[in-house]
Short mmCIF file of C-alpha atoms in Angstrom, two decimals:
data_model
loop_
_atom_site.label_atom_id
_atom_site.label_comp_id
_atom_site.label_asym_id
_atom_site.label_seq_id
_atom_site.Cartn_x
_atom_site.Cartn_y
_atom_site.Cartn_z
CA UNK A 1 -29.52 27.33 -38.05
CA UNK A 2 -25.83 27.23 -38.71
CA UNK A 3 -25.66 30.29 -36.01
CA UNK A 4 -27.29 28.06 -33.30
CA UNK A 5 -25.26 25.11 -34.25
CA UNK A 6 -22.11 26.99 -34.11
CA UNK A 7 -23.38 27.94 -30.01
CA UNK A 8 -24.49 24.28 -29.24
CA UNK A 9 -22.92 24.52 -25.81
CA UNK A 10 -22.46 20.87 -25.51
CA UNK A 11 -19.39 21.56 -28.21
CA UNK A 12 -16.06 23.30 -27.46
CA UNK A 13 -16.81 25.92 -29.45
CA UNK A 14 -20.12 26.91 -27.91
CA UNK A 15 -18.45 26.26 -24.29
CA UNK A 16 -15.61 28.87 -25.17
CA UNK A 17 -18.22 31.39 -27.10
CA UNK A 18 -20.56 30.28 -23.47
CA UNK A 19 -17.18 31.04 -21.57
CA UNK A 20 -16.35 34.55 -22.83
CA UNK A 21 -20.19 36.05 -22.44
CA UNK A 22 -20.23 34.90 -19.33
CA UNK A 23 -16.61 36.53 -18.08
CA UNK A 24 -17.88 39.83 -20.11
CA UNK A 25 -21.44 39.74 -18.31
CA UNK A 26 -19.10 39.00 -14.95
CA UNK A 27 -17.22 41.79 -15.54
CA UNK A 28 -19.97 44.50 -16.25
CA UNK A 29 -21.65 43.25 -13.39
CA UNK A 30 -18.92 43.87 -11.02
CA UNK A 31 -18.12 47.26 -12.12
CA UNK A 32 -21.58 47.93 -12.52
CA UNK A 33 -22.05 47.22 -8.86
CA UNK A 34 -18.83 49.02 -7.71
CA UNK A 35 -19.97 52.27 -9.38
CA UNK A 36 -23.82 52.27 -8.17
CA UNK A 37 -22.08 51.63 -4.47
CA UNK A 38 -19.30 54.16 -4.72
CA UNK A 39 -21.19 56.62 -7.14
CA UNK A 40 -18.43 58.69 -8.23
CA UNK A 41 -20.82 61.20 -9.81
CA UNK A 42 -21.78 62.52 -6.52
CA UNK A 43 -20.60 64.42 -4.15
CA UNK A 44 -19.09 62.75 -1.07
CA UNK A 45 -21.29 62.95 2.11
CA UNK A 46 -18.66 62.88 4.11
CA UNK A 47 -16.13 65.39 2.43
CA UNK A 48 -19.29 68.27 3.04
CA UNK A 49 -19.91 67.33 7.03
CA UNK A 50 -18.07 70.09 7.87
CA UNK A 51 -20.13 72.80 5.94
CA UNK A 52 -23.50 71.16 7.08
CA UNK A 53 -22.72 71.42 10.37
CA UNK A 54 -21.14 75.35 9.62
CA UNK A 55 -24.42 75.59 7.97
CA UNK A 56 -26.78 74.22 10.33
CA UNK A 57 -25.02 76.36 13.06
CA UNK A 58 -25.44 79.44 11.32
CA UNK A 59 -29.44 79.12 10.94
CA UNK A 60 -29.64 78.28 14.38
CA UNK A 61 -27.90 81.15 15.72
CA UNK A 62 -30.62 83.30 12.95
CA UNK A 63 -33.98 82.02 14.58
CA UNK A 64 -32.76 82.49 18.18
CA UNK A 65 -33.23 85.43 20.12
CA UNK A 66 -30.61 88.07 20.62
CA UNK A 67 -30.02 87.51 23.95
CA UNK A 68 -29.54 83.31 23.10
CA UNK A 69 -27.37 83.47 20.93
CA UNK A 70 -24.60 83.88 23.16
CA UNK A 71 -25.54 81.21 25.32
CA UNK A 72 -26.64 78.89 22.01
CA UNK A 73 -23.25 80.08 20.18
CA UNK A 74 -21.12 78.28 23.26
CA UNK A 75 -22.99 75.17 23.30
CA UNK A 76 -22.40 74.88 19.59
CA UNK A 77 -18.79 75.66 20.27
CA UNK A 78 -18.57 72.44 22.95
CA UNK A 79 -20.42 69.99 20.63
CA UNK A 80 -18.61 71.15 17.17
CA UNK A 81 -15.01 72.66 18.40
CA UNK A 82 -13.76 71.81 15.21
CA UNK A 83 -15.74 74.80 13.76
CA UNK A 84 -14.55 77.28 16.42
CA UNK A 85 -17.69 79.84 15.97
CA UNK A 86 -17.97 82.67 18.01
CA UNK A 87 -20.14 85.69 17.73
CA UNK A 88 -18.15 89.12 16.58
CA UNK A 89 -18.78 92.50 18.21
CA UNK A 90 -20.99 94.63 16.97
CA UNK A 91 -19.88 96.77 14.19
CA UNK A 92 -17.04 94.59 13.03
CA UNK A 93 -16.14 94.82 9.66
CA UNK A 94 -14.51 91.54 7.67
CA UNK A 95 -11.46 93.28 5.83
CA UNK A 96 -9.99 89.92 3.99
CA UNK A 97 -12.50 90.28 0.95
CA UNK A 98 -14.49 87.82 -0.52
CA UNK A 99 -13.74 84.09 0.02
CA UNK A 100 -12.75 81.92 -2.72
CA UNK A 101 -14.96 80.24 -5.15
CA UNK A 102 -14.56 76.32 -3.41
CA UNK A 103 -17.37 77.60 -0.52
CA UNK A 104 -19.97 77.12 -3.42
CA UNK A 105 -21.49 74.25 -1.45
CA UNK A 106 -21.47 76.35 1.73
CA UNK A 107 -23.29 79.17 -0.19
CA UNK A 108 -25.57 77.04 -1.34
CA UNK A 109 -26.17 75.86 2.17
CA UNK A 110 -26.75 78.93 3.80
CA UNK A 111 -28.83 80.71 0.81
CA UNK A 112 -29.14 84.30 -0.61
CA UNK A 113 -29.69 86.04 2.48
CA UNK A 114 -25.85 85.47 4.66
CA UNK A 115 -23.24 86.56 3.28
CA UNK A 116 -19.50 85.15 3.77
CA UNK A 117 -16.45 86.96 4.29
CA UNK A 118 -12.88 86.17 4.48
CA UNK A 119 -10.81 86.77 7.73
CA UNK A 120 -7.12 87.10 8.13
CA UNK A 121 -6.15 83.67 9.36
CA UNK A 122 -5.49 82.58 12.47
CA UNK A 123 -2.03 80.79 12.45
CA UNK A 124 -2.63 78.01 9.73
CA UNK A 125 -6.18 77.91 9.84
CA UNK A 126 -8.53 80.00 7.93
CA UNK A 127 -11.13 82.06 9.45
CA UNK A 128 -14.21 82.35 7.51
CA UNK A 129 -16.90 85.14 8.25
CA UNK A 130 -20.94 85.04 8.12
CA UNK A 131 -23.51 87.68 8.47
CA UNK A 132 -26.75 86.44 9.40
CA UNK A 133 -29.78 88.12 8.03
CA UNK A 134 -30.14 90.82 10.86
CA UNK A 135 -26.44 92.16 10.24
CA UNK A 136 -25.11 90.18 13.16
CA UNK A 137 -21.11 88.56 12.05
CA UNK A 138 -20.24 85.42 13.45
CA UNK A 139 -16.76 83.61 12.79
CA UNK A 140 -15.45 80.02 12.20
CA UNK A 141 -12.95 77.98 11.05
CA UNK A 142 -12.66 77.03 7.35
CA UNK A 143 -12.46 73.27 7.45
CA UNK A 144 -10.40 71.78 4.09
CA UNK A 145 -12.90 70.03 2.03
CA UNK A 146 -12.37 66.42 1.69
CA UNK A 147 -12.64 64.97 -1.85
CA UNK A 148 -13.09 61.45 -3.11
CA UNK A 149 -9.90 59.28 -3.69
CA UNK A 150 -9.04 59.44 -7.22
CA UNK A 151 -9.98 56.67 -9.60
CA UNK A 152 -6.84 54.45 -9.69
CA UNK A 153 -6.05 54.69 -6.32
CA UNK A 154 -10.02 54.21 -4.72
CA UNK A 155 -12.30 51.28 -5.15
CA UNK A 156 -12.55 51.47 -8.90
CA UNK A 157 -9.12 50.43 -9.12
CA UNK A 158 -9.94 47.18 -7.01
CA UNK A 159 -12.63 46.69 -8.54
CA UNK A 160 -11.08 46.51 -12.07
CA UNK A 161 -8.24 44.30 -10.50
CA UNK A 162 -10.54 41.96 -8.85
CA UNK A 163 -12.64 41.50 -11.89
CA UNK A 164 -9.66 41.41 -13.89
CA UNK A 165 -8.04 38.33 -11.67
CA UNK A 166 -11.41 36.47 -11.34
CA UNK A 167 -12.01 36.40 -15.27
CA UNK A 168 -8.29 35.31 -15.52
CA UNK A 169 -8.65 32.21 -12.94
CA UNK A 170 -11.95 31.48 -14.51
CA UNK A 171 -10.32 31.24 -18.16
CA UNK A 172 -7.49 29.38 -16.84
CA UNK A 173 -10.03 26.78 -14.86
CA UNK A 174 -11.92 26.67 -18.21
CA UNK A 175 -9.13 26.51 -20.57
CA UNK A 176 -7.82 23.05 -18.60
CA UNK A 177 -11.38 21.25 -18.04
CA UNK A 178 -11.36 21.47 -21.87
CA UNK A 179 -7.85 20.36 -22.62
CA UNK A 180 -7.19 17.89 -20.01
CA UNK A 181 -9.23 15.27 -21.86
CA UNK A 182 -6.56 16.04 -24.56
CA UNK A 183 -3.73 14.97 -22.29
CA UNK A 184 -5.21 11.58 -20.98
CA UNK A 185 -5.72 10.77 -24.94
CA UNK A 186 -1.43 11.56 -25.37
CA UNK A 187 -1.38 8.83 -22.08
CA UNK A 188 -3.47 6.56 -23.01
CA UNK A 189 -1.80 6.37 -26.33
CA UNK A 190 1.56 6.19 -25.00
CA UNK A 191 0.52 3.16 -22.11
CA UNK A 192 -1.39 1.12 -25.11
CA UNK A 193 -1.36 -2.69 -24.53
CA UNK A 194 -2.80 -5.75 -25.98
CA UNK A 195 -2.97 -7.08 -22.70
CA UNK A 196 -6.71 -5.48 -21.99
CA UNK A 197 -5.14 -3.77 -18.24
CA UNK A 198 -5.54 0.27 -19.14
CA UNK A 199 -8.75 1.33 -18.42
CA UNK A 200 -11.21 2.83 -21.38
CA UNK A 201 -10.94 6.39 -21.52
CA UNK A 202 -13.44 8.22 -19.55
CA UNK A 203 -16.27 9.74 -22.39
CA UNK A 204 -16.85 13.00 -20.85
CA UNK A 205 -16.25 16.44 -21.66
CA UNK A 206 -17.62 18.51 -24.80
CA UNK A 207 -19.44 16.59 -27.43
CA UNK A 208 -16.27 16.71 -29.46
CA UNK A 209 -14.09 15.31 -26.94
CA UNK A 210 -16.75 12.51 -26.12
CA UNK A 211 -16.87 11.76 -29.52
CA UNK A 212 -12.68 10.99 -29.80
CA UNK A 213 -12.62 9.10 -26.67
CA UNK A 214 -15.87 6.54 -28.10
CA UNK A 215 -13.20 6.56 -31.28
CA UNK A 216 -10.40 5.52 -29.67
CA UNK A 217 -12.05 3.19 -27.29
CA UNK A 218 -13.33 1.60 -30.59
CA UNK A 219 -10.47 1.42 -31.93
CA UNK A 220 -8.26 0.17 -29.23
CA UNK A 221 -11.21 -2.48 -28.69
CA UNK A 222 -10.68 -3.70 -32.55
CA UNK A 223 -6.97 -3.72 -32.80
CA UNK A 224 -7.49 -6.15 -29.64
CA UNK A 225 -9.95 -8.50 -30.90
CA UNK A 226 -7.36 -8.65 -33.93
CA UNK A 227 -4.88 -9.49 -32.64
CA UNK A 228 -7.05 -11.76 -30.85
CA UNK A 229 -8.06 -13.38 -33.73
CA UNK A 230 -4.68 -13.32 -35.32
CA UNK A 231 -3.10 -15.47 -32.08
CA UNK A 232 -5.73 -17.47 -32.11
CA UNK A 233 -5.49 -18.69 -35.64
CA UNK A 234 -1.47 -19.69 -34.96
CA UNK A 235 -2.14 -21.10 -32.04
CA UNK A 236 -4.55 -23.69 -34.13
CA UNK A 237 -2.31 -23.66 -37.23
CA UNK A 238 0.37 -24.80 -34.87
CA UNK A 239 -2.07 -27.47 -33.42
CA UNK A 240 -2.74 -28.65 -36.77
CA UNK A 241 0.50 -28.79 -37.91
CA UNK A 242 2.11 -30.84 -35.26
CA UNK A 243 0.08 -34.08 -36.15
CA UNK A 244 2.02 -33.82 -39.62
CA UNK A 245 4.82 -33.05 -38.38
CA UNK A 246 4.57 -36.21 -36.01
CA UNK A 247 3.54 -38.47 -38.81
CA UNK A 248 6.64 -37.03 -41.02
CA UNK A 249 8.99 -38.31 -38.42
CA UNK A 250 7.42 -41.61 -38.20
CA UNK A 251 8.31 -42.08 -41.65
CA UNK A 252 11.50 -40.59 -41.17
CA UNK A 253 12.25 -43.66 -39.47
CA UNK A 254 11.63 -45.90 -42.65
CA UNK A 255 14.78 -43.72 -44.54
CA UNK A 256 17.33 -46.46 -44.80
CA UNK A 257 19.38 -43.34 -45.62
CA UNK A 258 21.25 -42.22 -42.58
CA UNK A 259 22.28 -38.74 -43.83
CA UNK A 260 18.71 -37.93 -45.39
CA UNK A 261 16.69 -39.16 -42.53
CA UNK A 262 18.92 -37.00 -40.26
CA UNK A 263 18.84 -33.62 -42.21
CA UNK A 264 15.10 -34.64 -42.81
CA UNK A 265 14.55 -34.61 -38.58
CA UNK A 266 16.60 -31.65 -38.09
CA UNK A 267 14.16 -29.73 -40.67
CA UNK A 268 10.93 -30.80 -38.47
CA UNK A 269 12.33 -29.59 -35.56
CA UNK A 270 13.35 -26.51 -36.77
CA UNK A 271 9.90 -26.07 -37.72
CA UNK A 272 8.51 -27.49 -34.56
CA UNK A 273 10.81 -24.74 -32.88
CA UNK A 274 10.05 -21.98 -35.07
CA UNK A 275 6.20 -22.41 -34.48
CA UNK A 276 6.53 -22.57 -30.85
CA UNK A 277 8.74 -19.61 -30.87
CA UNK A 278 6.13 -17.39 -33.00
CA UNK A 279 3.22 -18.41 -30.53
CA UNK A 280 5.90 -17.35 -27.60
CA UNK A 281 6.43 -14.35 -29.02
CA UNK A 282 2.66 -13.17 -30.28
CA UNK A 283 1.12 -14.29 -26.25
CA UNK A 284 3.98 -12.80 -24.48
CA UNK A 285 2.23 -9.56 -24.44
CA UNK A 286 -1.28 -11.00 -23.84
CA UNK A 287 -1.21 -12.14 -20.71
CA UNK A 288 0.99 -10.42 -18.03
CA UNK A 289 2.43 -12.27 -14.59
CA UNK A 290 1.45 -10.45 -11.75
CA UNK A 291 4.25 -8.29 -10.26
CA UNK A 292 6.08 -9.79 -7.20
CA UNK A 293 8.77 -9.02 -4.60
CA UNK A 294 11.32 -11.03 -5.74
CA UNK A 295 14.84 -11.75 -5.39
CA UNK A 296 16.47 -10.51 -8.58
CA UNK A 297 20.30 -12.17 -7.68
CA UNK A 298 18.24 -15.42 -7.21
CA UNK A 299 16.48 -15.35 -10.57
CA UNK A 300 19.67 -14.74 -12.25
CA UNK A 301 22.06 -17.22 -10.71
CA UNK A 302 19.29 -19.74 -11.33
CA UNK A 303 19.34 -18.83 -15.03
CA UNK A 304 23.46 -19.10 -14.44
CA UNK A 305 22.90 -22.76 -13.18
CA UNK A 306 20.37 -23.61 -15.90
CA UNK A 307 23.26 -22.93 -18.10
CA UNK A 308 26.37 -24.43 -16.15
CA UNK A 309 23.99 -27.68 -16.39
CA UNK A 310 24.62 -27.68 -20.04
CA UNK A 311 28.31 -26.97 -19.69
CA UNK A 312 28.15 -23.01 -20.84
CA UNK A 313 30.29 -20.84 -19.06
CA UNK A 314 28.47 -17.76 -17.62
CA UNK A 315 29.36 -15.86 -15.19
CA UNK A 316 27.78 -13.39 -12.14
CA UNK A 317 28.97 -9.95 -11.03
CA UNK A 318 26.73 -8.28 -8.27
CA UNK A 319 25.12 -8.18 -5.00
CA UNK A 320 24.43 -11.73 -3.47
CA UNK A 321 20.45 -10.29 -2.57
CA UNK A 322 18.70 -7.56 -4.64
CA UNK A 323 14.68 -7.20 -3.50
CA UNK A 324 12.30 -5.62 -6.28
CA UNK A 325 8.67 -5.92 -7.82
CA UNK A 326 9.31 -7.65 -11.05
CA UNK A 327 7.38 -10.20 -12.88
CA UNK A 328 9.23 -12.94 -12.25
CA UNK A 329 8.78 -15.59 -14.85
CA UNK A 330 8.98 -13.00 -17.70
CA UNK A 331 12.14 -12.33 -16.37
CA UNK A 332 13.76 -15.37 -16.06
CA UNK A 333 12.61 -16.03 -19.64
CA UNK A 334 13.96 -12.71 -21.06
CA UNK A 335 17.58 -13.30 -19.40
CA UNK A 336 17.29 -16.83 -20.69
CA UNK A 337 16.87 -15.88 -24.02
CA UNK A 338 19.82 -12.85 -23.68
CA UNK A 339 22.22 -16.09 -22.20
CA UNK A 340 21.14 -17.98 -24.51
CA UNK A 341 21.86 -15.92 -27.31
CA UNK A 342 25.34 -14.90 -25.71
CA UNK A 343 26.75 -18.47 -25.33
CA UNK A 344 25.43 -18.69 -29.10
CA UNK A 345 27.79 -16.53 -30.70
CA UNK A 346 30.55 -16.15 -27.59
CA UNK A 347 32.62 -18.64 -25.57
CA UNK A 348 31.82 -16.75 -22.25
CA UNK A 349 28.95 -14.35 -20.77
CA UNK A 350 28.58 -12.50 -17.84
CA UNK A 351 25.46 -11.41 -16.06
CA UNK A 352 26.01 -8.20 -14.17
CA UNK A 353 23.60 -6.66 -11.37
CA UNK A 354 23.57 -2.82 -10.56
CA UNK A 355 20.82 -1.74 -8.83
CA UNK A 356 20.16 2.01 -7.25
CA UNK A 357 17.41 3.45 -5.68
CA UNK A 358 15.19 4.13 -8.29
CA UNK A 359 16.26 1.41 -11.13
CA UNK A 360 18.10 -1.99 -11.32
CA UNK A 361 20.10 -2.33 -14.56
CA UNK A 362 21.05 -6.32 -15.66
CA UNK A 363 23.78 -6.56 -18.68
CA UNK A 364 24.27 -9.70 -20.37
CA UNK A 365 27.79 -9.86 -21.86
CA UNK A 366 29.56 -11.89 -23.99
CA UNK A 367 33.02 -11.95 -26.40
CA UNK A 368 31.61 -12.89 -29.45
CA UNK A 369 31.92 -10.69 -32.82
CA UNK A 370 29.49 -8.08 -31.92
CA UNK A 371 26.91 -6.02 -33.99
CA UNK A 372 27.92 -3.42 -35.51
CA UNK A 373 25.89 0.45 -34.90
CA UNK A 374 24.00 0.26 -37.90
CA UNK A 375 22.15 -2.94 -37.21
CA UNK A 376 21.82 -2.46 -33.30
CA UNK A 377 18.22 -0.73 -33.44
CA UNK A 378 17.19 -3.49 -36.31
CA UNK A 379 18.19 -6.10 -34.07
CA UNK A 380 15.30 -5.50 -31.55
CA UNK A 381 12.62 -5.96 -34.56
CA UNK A 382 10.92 -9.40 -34.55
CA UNK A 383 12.21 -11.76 -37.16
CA UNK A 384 15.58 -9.96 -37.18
CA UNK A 385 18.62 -11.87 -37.35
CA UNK A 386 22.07 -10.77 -37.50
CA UNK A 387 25.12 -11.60 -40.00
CA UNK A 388 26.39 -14.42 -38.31
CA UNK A 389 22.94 -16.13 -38.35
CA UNK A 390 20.78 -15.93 -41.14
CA UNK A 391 21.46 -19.69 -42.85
CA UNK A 392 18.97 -21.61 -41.03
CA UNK A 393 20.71 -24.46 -39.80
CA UNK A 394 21.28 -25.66 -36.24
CA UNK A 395 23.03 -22.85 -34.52
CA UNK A 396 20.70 -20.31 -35.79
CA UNK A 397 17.52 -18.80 -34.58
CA UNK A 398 14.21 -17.33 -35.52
CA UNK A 399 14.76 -13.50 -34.35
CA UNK A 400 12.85 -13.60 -32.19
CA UNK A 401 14.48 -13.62 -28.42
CA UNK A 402 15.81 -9.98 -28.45
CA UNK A 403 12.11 -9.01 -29.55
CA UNK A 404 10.82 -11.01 -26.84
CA UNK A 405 13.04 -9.79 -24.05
CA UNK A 406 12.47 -6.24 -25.13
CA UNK A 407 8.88 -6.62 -24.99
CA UNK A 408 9.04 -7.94 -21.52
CA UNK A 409 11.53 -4.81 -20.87
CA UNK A 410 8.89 -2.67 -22.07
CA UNK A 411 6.02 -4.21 -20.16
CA UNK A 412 7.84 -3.15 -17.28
CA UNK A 413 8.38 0.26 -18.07
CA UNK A 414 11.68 -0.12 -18.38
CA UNK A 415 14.51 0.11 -21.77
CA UNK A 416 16.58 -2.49 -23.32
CA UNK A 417 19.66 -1.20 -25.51
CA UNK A 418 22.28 -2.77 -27.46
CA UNK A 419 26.01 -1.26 -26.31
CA UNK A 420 29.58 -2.50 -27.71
CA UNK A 421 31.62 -4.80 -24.84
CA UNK A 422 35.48 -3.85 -25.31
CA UNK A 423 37.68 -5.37 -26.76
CA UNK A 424 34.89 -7.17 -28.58
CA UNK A 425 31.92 -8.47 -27.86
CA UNK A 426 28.12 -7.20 -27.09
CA UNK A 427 26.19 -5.82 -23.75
CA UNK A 428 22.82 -6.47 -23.80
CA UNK A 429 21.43 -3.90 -20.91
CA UNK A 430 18.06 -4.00 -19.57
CA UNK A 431 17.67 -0.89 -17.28
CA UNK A 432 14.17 -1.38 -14.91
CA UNK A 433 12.15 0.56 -12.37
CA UNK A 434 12.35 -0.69 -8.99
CA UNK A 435 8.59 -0.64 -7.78
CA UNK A 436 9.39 -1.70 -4.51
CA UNK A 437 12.59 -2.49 -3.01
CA UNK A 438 13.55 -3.89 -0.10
CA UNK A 439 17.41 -4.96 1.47
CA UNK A 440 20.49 -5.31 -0.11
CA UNK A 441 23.39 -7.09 1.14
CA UNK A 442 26.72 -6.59 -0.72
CA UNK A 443 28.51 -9.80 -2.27
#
């Protein structure tokens, strides 16, 4: 039983074990079938033609008459000249001895009663003599006898290569039917997203391989509907919790205590912002914009006079248009947060536009202290604020808009990294595919 299980070709192991009988079987078939066509155990047909017909001539010339055989020997002559026959005189006596033991064939042609002879050659062809059964000598030429090619160099060679090429390409085919499912799992793994747009993976392929992709389709199909759940549950905690949080300032009104009823409002609408900012952050990566040809210099000098309305100073350095396939919104929204951050902890930022043919790069700059290399990888975690902000008070945040803007970055398919600005200062650089591009016009 455990032998048959071990073959059940719907696994990889019993398609492999299937595979290699099936290239050995190939393989003895194909030689089989070269050798029973070539049968290099027999003589060649063609190699002897010459001694049949030398043969055939001499038992001819036998059962004719005496006084034919002239006559008979010269129309032999004009439909064989190859063999050159001709009848000897009378009396002639061969003189070269016996011929050499390759004529076996021959002699086994012509039988036990003609004998063969050897003549003195004639230039640099031999001369071969017969005496037919009444004493009469006749002469022809000794043709070479052609043998079969050897075995490397003939059809067996072929043959061998042939087979040996087919099996290869068959293994190779075989080898990548039953790893490419392996490769679309590393994808699929790699292009995971909450927001439900990769298709399932396809459940084909061995039993084994079926059986991972219904796992990981499973799986990808519970860590979904949990963080489902999970965004779903904020989103009604932070429902619930704004009718309190309405009702405490109401009565924050009643404080006769300026100071208290101010430090009391500034703590509800840090929490008011801090819940909005976690249900920002968990449906960013829910529910993607559509991509778009958009203007990216537009998007960012509106996010410039978003700013300038508030009396920040930021500033633009780039191309006046800049066409690409972006998501629009979630771009606006992760610059805002980058400018918003930079006028936070600097006096001035600069946005700055680069764009080439296969990626536009955006860096958000500002002068203030910086972060320093050990925290810059931190810094993109959610709920990861820097030095210079983690008292809670009113010029501090949640940690939340670098995670947010990288996640955007990353729904792109593109990178965001931290780099130092000199002399001090930070460089927030978002580097993005360009989809789809269409004309630039210098500033």
């Amino acid at each position: 039983m455990k032998l048959f299980g071990f073959l059940n070709l719907r696994g990889i192991s019993g398609q492999i074990a299937a595979l290699v009988v099936v290239s050995i079987i190939a393989l003895h078939v194909i030689i089989t079938a070269s050798f029973m066509i070539n049968r290099p155990d027999q003589p060649d047909p063609n190699g002897d033609r010459g001694h049949a017909q030398l043969a055939a001539s001499a038992h001819l010339l036998a059962a004719a008459p005496a006084p034919e055989r002239p006559r008979l020997s010269a129309d032999i002559t004009r439909a064989f000249p190859q063999l050159g026959l001709e009848l000897l005189p009378p009396g002639a006596v061969p003189s070269a001895g016996e011929p050499d033991g390759s004529l076996r064939g021959l002699r086994r042609r012509l039988g036990q009663d003609y004998r063969m002879f050897a003549l003195p050659p004639d230039g640099d062809v031999r001369k071969l003599g017969i005496a037919l059964p009444d004493g009469t000598m006749i002469s022809a030429n000794l043709l070479p006898e052609q043998r079969r090619p050897p075995f490397l160099g003939g059809p067996w060679m072929m043959t061998l290569l042939f087979a040996v090429i087919s099996v290869t390409l068959l293994g190779l085919w075989a080898a990548r039917a039953l790893t490419a499912p392996l490769s679309s799992f590393a994808k699929a793994a790699e292009t995971f997203s909450l927001n439900g747009a990769a298709a399932p993976l396809p459940e084909r392929g061995p039993e084994e391989i079926r059986s991972v992709a219904k796992a990981l389709n499973r799986m990808r199909e519970r860590i979904t509907g949990l963080i489902d759940d999970r965004t779903k549950m904020l989103a009604a905690i932070s429902h619930d919790l704004r009718t309190p949080i309405t009702r405490m300032r109401l009565r924050c009104e009643f404080i006769k205590d300026e100071t208290h009823r101010a430090r009391m409002l500034c703590d509800l609408d840090q929490m008011r912002a801090m819940l909005e900012s976690v249900l920002s952050f968990l449906r960013n990566d829910r529910r993607l914009e559509a991509m778009t040809l958009v203007d990216i210099a537009s998007t960012l000098q509106l996010v410039i006079d978003q700013f300038a309305d508030m009396g920040r100073k930021v500033g633009y350095d780039g191309p006046a248009h800049a066409m690409a396939t972006v998501r629009p919104d979630d771009l606006h929204r992760s610059v805002t947060n980058l400018v918003e951050n930079a006028v936070r902890f600097g006096a001035v930022a600069t946005i700055r536009l680069r764009v080439t043919a296969d990626q536009l790069t955006i860096d958000v700059e500002d002068d203030g202290p910086g972060i320093s290399d050990a925290h810059k990888q931190n810094m993109l975690q959610p709920f990861v604020r820097g030095d210079d902000a983690r008292n809670m008070d009113e010029a501090a945040g949640f940690g939340l808009g670098l995670s947010i803007a990288n996640a955007i970055v990353l729904a792109h398919g593109g990178v965001l990294s931290l780099h130092d600005r000199q002399p001090h200062g930070l460089v927030v650089r978002m580097q993005l595919p360009v989809h789809q591009q269409g004309r630039r016009t210098a500033a």
